[in-house]
Coordinates of C-alpha atoms (C1' of nucleotides) in Angstrom, one line a residue:
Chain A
X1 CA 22.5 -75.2 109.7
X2 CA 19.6 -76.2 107.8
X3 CA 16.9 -74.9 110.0
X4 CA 18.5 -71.7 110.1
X5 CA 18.2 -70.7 106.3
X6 CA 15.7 -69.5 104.5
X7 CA 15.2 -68.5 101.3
X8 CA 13.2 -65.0 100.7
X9 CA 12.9 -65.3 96.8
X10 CA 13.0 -68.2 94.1
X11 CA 15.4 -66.9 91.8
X12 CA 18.6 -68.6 90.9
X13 CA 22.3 -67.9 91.4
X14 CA 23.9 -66.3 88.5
X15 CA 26.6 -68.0 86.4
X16 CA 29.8 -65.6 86.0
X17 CA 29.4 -63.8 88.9
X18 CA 32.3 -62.3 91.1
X19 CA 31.3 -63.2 94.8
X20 CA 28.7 -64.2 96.8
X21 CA 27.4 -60.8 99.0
X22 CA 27.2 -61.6 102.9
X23 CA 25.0 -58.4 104.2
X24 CA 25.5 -58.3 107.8
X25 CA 22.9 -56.2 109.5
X26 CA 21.9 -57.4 112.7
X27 CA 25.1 -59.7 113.4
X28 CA 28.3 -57.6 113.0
X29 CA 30.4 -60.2 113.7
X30 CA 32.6 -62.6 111.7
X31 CA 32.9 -65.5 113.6
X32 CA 29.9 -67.8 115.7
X33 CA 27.8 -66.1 112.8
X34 CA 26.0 -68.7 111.3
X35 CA 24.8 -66.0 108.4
X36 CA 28.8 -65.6 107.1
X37 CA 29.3 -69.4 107.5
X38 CA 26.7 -70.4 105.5
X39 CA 27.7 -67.5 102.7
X40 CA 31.4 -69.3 103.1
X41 CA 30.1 -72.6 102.4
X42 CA 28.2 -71.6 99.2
X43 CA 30.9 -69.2 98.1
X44 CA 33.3 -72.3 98.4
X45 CA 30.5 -74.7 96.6
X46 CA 30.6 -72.0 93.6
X47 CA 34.4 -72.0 93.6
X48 CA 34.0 -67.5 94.5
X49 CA 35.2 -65.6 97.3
X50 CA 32.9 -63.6 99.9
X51 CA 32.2 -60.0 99.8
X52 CA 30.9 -58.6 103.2
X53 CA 28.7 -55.4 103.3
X54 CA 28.2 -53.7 106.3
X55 CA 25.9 -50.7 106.5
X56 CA 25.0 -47.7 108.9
X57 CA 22.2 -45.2 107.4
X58 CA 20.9 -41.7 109.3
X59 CA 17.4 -42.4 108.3
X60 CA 16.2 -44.4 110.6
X61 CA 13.8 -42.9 113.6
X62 CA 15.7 -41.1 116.4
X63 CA 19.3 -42.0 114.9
X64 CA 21.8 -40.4 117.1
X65 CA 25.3 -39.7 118.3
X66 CA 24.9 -42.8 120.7
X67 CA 23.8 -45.4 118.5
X68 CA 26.4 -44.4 115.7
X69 CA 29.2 -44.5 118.1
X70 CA 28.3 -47.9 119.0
X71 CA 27.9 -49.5 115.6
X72 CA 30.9 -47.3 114.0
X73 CA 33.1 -48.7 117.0
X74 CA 32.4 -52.3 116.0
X75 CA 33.8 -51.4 112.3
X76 CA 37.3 -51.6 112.3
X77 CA 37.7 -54.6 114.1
X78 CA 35.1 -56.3 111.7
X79 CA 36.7 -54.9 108.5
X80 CA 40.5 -56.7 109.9
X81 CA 39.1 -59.7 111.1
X82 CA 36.3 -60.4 107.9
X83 CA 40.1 -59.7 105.6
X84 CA 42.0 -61.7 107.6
X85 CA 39.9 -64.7 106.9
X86 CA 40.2 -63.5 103.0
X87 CA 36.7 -61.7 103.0
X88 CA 36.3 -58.7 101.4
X89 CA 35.1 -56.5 103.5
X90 CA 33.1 -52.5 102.6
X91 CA 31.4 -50.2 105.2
X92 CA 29.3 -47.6 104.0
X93 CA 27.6 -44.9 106.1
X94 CA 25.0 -42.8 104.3
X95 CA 25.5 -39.7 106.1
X96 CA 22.7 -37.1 104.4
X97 CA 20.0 -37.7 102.0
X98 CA 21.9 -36.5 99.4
X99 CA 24.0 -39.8 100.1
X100 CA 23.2 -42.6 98.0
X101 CA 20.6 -45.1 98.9
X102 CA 20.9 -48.2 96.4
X103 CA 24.6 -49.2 97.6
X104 CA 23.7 -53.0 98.4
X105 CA 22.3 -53.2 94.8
X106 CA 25.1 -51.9 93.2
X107 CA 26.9 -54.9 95.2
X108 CA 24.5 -57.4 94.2
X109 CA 24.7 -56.4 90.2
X110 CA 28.5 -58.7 90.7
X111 CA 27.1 -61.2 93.3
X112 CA 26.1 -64.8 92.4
X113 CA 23.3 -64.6 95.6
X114 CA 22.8 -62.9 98.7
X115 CA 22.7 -63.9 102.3
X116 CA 21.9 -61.8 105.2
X117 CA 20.8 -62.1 108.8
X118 CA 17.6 -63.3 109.6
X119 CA 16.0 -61.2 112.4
X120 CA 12.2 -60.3 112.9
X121 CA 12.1 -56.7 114.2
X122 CA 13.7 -53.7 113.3
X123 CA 14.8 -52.6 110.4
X124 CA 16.2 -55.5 109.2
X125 CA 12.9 -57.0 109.2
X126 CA 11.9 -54.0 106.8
X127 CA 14.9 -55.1 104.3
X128 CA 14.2 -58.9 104.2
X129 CA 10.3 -58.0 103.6
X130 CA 11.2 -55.9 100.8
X131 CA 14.5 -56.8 98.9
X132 CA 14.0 -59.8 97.9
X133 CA 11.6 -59.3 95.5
X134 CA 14.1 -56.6 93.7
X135 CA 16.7 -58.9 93.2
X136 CA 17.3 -61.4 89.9
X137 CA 19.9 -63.4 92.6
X138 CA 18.8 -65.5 95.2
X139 CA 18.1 -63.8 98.7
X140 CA 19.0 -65.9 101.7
X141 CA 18.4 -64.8 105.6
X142 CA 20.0 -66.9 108.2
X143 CA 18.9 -66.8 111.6
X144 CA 22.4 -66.5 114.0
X145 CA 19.8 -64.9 117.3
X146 CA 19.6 -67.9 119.3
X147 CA 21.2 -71.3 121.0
X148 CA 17.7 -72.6 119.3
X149 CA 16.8 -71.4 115.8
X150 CA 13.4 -69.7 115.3
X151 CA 12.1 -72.6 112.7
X152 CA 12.4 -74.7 115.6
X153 CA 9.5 -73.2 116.9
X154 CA 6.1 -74.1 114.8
X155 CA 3.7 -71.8 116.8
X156 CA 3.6 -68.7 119.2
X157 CA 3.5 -70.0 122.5
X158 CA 2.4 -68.9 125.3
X159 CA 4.5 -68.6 128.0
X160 CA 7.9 -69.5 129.1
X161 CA 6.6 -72.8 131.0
X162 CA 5.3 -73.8 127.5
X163 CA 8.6 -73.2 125.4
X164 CA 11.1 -74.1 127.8
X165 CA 10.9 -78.0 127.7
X166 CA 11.2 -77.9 123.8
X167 CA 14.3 -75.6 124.0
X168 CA 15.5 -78.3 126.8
X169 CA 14.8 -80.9 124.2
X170 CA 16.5 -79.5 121.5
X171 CA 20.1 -78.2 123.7
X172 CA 22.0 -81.1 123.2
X173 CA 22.0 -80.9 119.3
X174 CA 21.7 -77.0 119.1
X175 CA 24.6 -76.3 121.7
X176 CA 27.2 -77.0 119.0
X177 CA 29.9 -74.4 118.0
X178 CA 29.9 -72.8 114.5
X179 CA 31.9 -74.6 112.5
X180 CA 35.7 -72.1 111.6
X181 CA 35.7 -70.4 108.4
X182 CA 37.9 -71.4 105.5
X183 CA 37.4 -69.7 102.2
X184 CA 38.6 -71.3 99.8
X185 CA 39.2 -67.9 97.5
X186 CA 40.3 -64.9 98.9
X187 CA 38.6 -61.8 97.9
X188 CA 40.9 -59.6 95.4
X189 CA 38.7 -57.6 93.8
X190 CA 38.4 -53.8 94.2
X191 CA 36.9 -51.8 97.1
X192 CA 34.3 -49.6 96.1
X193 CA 34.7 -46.1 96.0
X194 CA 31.8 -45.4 98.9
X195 CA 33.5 -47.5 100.9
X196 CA 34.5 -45.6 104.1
X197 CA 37.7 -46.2 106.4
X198 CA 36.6 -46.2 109.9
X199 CA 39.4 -46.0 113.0
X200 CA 38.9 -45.1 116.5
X201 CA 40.5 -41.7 116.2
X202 CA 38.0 -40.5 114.1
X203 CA 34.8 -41.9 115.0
X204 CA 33.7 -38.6 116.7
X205 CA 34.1 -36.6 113.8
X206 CA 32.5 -39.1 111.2
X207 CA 29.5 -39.0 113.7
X208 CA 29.6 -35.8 114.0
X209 CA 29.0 -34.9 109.9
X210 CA 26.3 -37.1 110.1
X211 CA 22.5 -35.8 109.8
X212 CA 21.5 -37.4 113.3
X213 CA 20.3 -36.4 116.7
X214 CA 24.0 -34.8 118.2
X215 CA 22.2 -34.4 121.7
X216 CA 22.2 -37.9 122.8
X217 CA 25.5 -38.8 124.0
X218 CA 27.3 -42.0 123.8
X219 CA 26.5 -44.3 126.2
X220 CA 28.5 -43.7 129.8
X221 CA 29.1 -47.3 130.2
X222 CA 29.3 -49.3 127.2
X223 CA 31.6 -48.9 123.7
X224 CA 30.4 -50.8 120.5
X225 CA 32.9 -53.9 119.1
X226 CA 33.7 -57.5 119.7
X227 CA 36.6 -56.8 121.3
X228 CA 34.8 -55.0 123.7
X229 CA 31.6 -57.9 123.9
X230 CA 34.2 -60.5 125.0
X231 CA 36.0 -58.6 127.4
X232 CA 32.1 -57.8 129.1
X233 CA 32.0 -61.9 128.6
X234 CA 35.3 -62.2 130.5
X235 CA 34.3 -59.8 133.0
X236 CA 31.2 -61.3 134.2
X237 CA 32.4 -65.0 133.9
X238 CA 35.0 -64.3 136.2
X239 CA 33.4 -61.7 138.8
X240 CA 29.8 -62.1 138.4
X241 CA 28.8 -66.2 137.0
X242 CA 29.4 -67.1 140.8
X243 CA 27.0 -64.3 142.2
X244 CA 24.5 -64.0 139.8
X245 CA 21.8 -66.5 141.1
X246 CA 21.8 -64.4 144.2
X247 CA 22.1 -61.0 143.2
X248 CA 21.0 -60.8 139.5
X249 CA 17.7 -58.5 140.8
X250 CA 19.8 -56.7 143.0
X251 CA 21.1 -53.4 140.6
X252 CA 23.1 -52.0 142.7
X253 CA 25.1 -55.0 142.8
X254 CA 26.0 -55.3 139.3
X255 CA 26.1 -58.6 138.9
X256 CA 24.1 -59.5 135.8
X257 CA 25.8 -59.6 132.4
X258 CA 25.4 -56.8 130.6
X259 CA 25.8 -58.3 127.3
X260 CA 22.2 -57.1 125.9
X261 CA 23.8 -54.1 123.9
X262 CA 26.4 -56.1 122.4
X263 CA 23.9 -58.7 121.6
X264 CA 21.6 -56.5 120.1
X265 CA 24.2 -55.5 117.9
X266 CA 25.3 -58.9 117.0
X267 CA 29.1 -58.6 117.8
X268 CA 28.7 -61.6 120.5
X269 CA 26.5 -64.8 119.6
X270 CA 24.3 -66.4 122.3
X271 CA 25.3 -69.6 121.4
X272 CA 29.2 -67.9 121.9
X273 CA 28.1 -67.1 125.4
X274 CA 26.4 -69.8 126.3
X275 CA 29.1 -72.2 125.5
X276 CA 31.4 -70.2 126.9
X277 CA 29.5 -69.6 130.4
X278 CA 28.7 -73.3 130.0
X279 CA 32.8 -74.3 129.9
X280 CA 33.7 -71.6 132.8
X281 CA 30.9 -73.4 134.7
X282 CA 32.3 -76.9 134.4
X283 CA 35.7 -75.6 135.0
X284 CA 34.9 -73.4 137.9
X285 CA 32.3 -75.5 139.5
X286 CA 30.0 -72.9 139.1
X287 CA 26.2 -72.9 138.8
X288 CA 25.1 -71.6 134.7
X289 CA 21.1 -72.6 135.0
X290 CA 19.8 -69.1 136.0
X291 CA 21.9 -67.2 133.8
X292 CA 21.6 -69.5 130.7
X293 CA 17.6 -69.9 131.2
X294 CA 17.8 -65.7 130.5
X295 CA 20.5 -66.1 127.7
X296 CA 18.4 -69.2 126.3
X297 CA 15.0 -69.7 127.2
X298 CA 14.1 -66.1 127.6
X299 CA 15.5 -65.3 124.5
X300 CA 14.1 -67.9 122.7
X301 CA 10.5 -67.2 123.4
X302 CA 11.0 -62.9 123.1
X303 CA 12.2 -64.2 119.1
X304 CA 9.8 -66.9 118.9
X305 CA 7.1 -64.0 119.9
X306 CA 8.7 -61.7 117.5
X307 CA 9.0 -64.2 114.4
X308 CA 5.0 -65.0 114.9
X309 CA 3.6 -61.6 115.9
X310 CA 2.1 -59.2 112.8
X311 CA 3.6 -56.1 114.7
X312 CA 5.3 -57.2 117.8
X313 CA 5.1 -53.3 119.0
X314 CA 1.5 -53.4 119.5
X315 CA -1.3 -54.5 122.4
X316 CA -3.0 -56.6 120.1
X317 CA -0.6 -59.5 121.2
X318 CA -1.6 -59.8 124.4
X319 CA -3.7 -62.9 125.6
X320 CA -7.4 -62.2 126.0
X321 CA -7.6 -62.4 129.8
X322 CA -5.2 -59.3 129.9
X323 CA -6.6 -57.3 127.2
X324 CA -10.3 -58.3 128.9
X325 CA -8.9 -56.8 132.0
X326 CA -7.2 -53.6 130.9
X327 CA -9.7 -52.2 128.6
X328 CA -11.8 -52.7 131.8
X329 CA -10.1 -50.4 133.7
X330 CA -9.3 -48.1 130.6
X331 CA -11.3 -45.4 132.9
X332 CA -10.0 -45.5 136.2
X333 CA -8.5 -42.7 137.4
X334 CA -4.5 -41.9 137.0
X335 CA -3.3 -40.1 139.7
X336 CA -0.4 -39.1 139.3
X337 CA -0.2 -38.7 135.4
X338 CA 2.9 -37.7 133.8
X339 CA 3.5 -36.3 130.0
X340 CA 6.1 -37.7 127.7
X341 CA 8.5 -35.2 128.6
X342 CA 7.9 -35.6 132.8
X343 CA 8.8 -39.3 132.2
X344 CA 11.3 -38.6 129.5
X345 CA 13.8 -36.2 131.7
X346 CA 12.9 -38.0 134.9
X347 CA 10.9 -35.3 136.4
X348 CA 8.2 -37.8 138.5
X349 CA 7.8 -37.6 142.2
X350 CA 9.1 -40.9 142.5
X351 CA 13.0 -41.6 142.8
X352 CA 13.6 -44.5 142.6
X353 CA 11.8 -44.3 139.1
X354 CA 13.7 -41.1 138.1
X355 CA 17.0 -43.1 138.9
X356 CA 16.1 -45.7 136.5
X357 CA 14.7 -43.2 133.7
X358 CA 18.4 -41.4 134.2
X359 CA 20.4 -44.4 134.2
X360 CA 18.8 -44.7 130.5
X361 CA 19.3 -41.4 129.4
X362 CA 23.1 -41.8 130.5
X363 CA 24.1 -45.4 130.1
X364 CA 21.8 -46.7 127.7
X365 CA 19.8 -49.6 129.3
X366 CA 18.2 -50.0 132.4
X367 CA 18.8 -52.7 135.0
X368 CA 16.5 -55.6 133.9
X369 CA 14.5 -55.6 137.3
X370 CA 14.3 -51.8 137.8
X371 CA 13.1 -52.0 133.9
X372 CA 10.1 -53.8 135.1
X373 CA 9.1 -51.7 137.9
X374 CA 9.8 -48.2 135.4
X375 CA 7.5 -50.1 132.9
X376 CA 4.6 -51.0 135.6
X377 CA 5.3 -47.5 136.8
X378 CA 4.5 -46.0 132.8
X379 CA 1.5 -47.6 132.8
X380 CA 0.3 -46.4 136.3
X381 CA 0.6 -42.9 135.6
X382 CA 0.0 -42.5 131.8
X383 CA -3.0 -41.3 130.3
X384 CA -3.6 -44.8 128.4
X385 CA -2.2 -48.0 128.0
X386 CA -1.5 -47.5 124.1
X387 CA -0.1 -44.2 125.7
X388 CA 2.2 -46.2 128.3
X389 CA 3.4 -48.3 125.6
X390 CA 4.0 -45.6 123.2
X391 CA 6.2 -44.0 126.1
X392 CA 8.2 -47.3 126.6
X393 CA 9.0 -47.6 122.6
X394 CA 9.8 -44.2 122.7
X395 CA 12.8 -44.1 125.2
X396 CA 13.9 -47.4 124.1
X397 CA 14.0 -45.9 120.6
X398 CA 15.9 -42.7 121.6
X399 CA 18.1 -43.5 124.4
X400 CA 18.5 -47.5 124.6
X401 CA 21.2 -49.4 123.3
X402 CA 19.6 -52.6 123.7
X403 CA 16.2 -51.0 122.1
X404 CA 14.2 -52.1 118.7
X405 CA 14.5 -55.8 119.4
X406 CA 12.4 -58.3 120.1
X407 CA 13.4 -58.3 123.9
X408 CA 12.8 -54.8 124.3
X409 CA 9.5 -56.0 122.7
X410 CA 8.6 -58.8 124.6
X411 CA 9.7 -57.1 128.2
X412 CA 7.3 -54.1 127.1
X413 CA 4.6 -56.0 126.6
X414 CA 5.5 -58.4 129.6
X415 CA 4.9 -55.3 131.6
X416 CA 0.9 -55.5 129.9
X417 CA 0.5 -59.1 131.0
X418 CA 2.3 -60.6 127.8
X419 CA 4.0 -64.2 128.9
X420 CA 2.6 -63.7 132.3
X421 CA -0.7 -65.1 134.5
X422 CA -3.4 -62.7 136.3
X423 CA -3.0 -61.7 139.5
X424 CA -5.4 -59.7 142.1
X425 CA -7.8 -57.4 140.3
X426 CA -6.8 -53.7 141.4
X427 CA -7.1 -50.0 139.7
X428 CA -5.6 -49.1 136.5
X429 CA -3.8 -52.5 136.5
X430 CA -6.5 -55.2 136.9
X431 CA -6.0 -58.7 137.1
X432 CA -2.1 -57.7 135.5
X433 CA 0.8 -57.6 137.5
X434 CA 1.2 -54.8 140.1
X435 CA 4.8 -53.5 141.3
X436 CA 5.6 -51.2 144.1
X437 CA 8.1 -49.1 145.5
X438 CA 7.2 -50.5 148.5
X439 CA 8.4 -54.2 146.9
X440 CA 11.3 -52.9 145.2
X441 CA 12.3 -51.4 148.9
X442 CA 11.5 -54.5 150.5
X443 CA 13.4 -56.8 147.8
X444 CA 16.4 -54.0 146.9
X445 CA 19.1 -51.5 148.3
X446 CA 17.1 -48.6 146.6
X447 CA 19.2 -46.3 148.1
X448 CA 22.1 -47.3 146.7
X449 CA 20.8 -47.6 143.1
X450 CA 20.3 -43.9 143.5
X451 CA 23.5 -42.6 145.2
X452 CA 25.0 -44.3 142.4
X453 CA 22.9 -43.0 139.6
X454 CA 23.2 -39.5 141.4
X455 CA 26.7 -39.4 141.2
X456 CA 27.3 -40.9 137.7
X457 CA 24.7 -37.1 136.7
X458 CA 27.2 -35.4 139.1
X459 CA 30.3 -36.6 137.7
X460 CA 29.7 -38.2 134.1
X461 CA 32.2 -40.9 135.3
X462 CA 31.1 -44.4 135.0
X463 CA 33.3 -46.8 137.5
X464 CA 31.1 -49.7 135.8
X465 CA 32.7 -48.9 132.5
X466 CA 34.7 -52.0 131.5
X467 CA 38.4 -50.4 129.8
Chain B
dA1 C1' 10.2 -63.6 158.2
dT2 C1' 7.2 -66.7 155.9
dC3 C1' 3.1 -68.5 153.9
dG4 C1' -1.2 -69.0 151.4
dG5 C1' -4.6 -66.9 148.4
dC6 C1' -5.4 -64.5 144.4
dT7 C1' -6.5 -66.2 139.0
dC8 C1' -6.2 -68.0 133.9
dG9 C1' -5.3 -71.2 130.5
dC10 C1' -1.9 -74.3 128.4
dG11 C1' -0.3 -78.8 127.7
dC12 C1' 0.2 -83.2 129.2
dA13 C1' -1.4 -87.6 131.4
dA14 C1' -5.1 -90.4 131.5
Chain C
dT1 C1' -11.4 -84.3 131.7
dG2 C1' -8.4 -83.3 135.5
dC3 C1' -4.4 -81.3 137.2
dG4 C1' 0.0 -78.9 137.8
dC5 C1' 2.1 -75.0 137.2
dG6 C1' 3.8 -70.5 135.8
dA7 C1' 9.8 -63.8 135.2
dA8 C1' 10.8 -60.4 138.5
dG9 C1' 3.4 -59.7 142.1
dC10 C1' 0.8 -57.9 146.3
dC11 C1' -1.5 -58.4 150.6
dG12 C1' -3.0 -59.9 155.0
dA13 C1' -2.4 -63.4 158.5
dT14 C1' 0.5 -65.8 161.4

DNA sequence: ATCGGCTCGCGCAA
DNA sequence: TGCGCGAAGCCGAT
């Protein structure tokens, strides 16, 4: 637990206080969360009870029907389970500007200290930058992300082949389950008069008084909660664990987890899943190494890249050799060369590309191999590379539900030679990575991935949606 | 269908 | 200092 807390100020906690304040932000989750643990052990050292605050503003970029559905679904499920371990428990959504913006200082005037989620993108990242400093309480993030905390790490490295032995090292004393909760005090005090009541019924309606984006619907495939994250977990343990080494890069085959929304959104651990997936392995006889070296490894180095990166949205982290390469074929030709809005409502002459852009604009995420190929694809036939990747953030921003994090980082740049090696110079691309349709036909039923796509626009029925 | 070449640089063994 | 090796590659030769 140690190595997963730090401390973002040096002030003290304060005597005669009512609770300690657990802030979740990026893990909206009660239990496998090492953030509300560790704000149950110090309530329970100071002899208080734990207040949880969980938060949803409007104000962020490109806020939207979609990504308030999925966060407000998660809320009523968090507010029984975080009372029924004798948390207090408040959700407040700032709707309009005229809403106010200082709620989780209000909560800290009665708090002996704060702890929150450590995570390095996002806006989270903004908070535990900033906060800290404002407080007179101590301010402490804990990292919950991965099997293997950040700290672990010392340095950025490289490439997967460089951080994966160390992660191997460190599994035996990191793959340990969160220890249960037991708060010694319940929380009795009073809710707080912004608190807002959040049940299914009305979710629409809440999200629908709210100053956001209305056009983006909610995605096609996936709703927001725990609930939901562990029946996904169940699903693919028992129908997809014994396929995935051979079909995980074939989309139309569904067979890969589809746990990065629910992930993203902290309502299922990594360390959850991969104990879990670990278990059903044993007792199945089932191979766990491909999937776990995404769910671990990969993981691992997209936070370890975020945590050491200045701004991990930009080109300046890519190694020399790709940077050298790209700026010099910043003047080949583009041919063709798509706007913002061609690649945004999937007008390209390519269809297999416009399949992918659409299953984002209706589900949420794209397939992880068909991501790569729309990303290669972005950079072919965009102006620029800083325009490519501007693109990419873009739609991930708007439309994904698995954006804003440092995988959607990390596989972004990935496309831009991050993580990777060179390969045969060519146009536009250089020594980086090339993908082609031709590949993607060779290696994948395209058609398929299309006829399905086609028909989830037809019909706006989802027959990979999980009930 | 399958294989080697392409190409850089990290990290470890020596 | 040498050497093995790496997220999803492509391409041409066999």
């Amino acid at each position: 637990m140690k190595d997963r807390v730090r401390k973002l100020n040096d002030r003290q906690e304060r005597a005669g206080a009512a609770y300690v304040l657990y802030w979740a932000q990026a893990n909206r989750r009660a239990d496998s969360n090492h953030g509300f643990a560790y704000a149950a052990g110090l309530a329970n050292r100071l002899g208080l009870p734990v207040l949880c605050y969980e938060a949803l503003t409007s104000f962020y970029p490109y806020a939207n029907d979609r990504l308030h559905t999925f966060v407000l679904e998660g809320v009523p499920e968090n507010e029984r389970r975080f009372k029924q371990l004798g948390a207090g428990y408040v959700f407040y959504l700032r709707r309009t500007k005229s809403d106010p913006n200082d709620v989780l200082y209000r909560l800290a005037r009665d708090a002996a200290a704060v702890v929150t989620d450590d995570y390095p993108t996002s806006l989270t990242a903004q908070h535990n930058a900033r906060v800290p400093a404002k407080l007179d309480i101590p301010y402490y993030a804990v990292d919950s992300s991965c099997v293997v905390p950040m700290s672990r790490m010392i340095k950025r490295e490289y490439a997967a082949y460089t951080i994966r032995p160390k992660i191997h090292r460190m599994l035996p004393e990191c793959l340990q389950p969160v220890p249960e909760i037991e708060l010694r005090r319940r929380y009795t005090g009073p809710v707080p008069g912004f608190h807002l009541r959040v049940e299914p019924s009305n979710i629409p309606a809440i999200v629908s008084c709210c100053d956001i984006d209305h056009s983006v619907r909610p995605s096609t495939a996936w709703r927001g909660g725990r609930r939901q994250a562990l029946r996904q977990l169940e699903h693919f343990l028992e129908n997809d664990l014994r396929r995935y080494d051979r079909l995980r890069n074939e989309p139309s085959a569904h067979a890969t987890s589809n746990l990065s929304p629910y992930l993203r959104f902290g309502y299922i651990s990594s360390l959850e899943i991969a104990l879990a997936t670990l278990s059903y392995g044993r007792a199945h006889a089932l191979p766990t190494d491909g999937f776990l070296e995404q769910l671990i490894v990969r993981r691992a180095l997209a936070f370890n890249f975020a945590r050491f990166s200045e701004n991990p949205q930009s080109l300046d982290n890519l190694p020399d050799w790709a940077a050298k390469t790209l700026r010099k074929h910043a003047g080949d030709k583009r041919s063709p060369c798509y706007s913002r809005e061609e690649f945004e409502y999937a007008r390209t002459r390519d269809e297999l590309w416009n399949a992918a852009q659409k299953e984002m604009l209706l589900r949420g995420k794209i397939h992880g191999y068909y991501r790569m190929y729309w990303g290669k694809k972005i950079i072919e036939w965009s102006a620029s590379c800083q325009e490519a990747l501007e693109t990419m953030i873009y739609l991930h921003d708007r439309y994904a539900l698995d954006g804003r994090d440092p995988n959607t980082y990390t596989n972004i740049l990935w496309c831009f030679g991050l993580h990777d090696r060179p390969w045969r110079e060519r146009p536009i691309f250089g020594r980086v990575r090339y993908m082609s349709l031709d590949g993607m036909r060779r290696k994948t039923d395209v058609g398929a991935y299309i006829g399905e796509i086609e028909a989830l626009e037809r019909t706006g029925q989802d027959p990979y949606r999980i009930q």
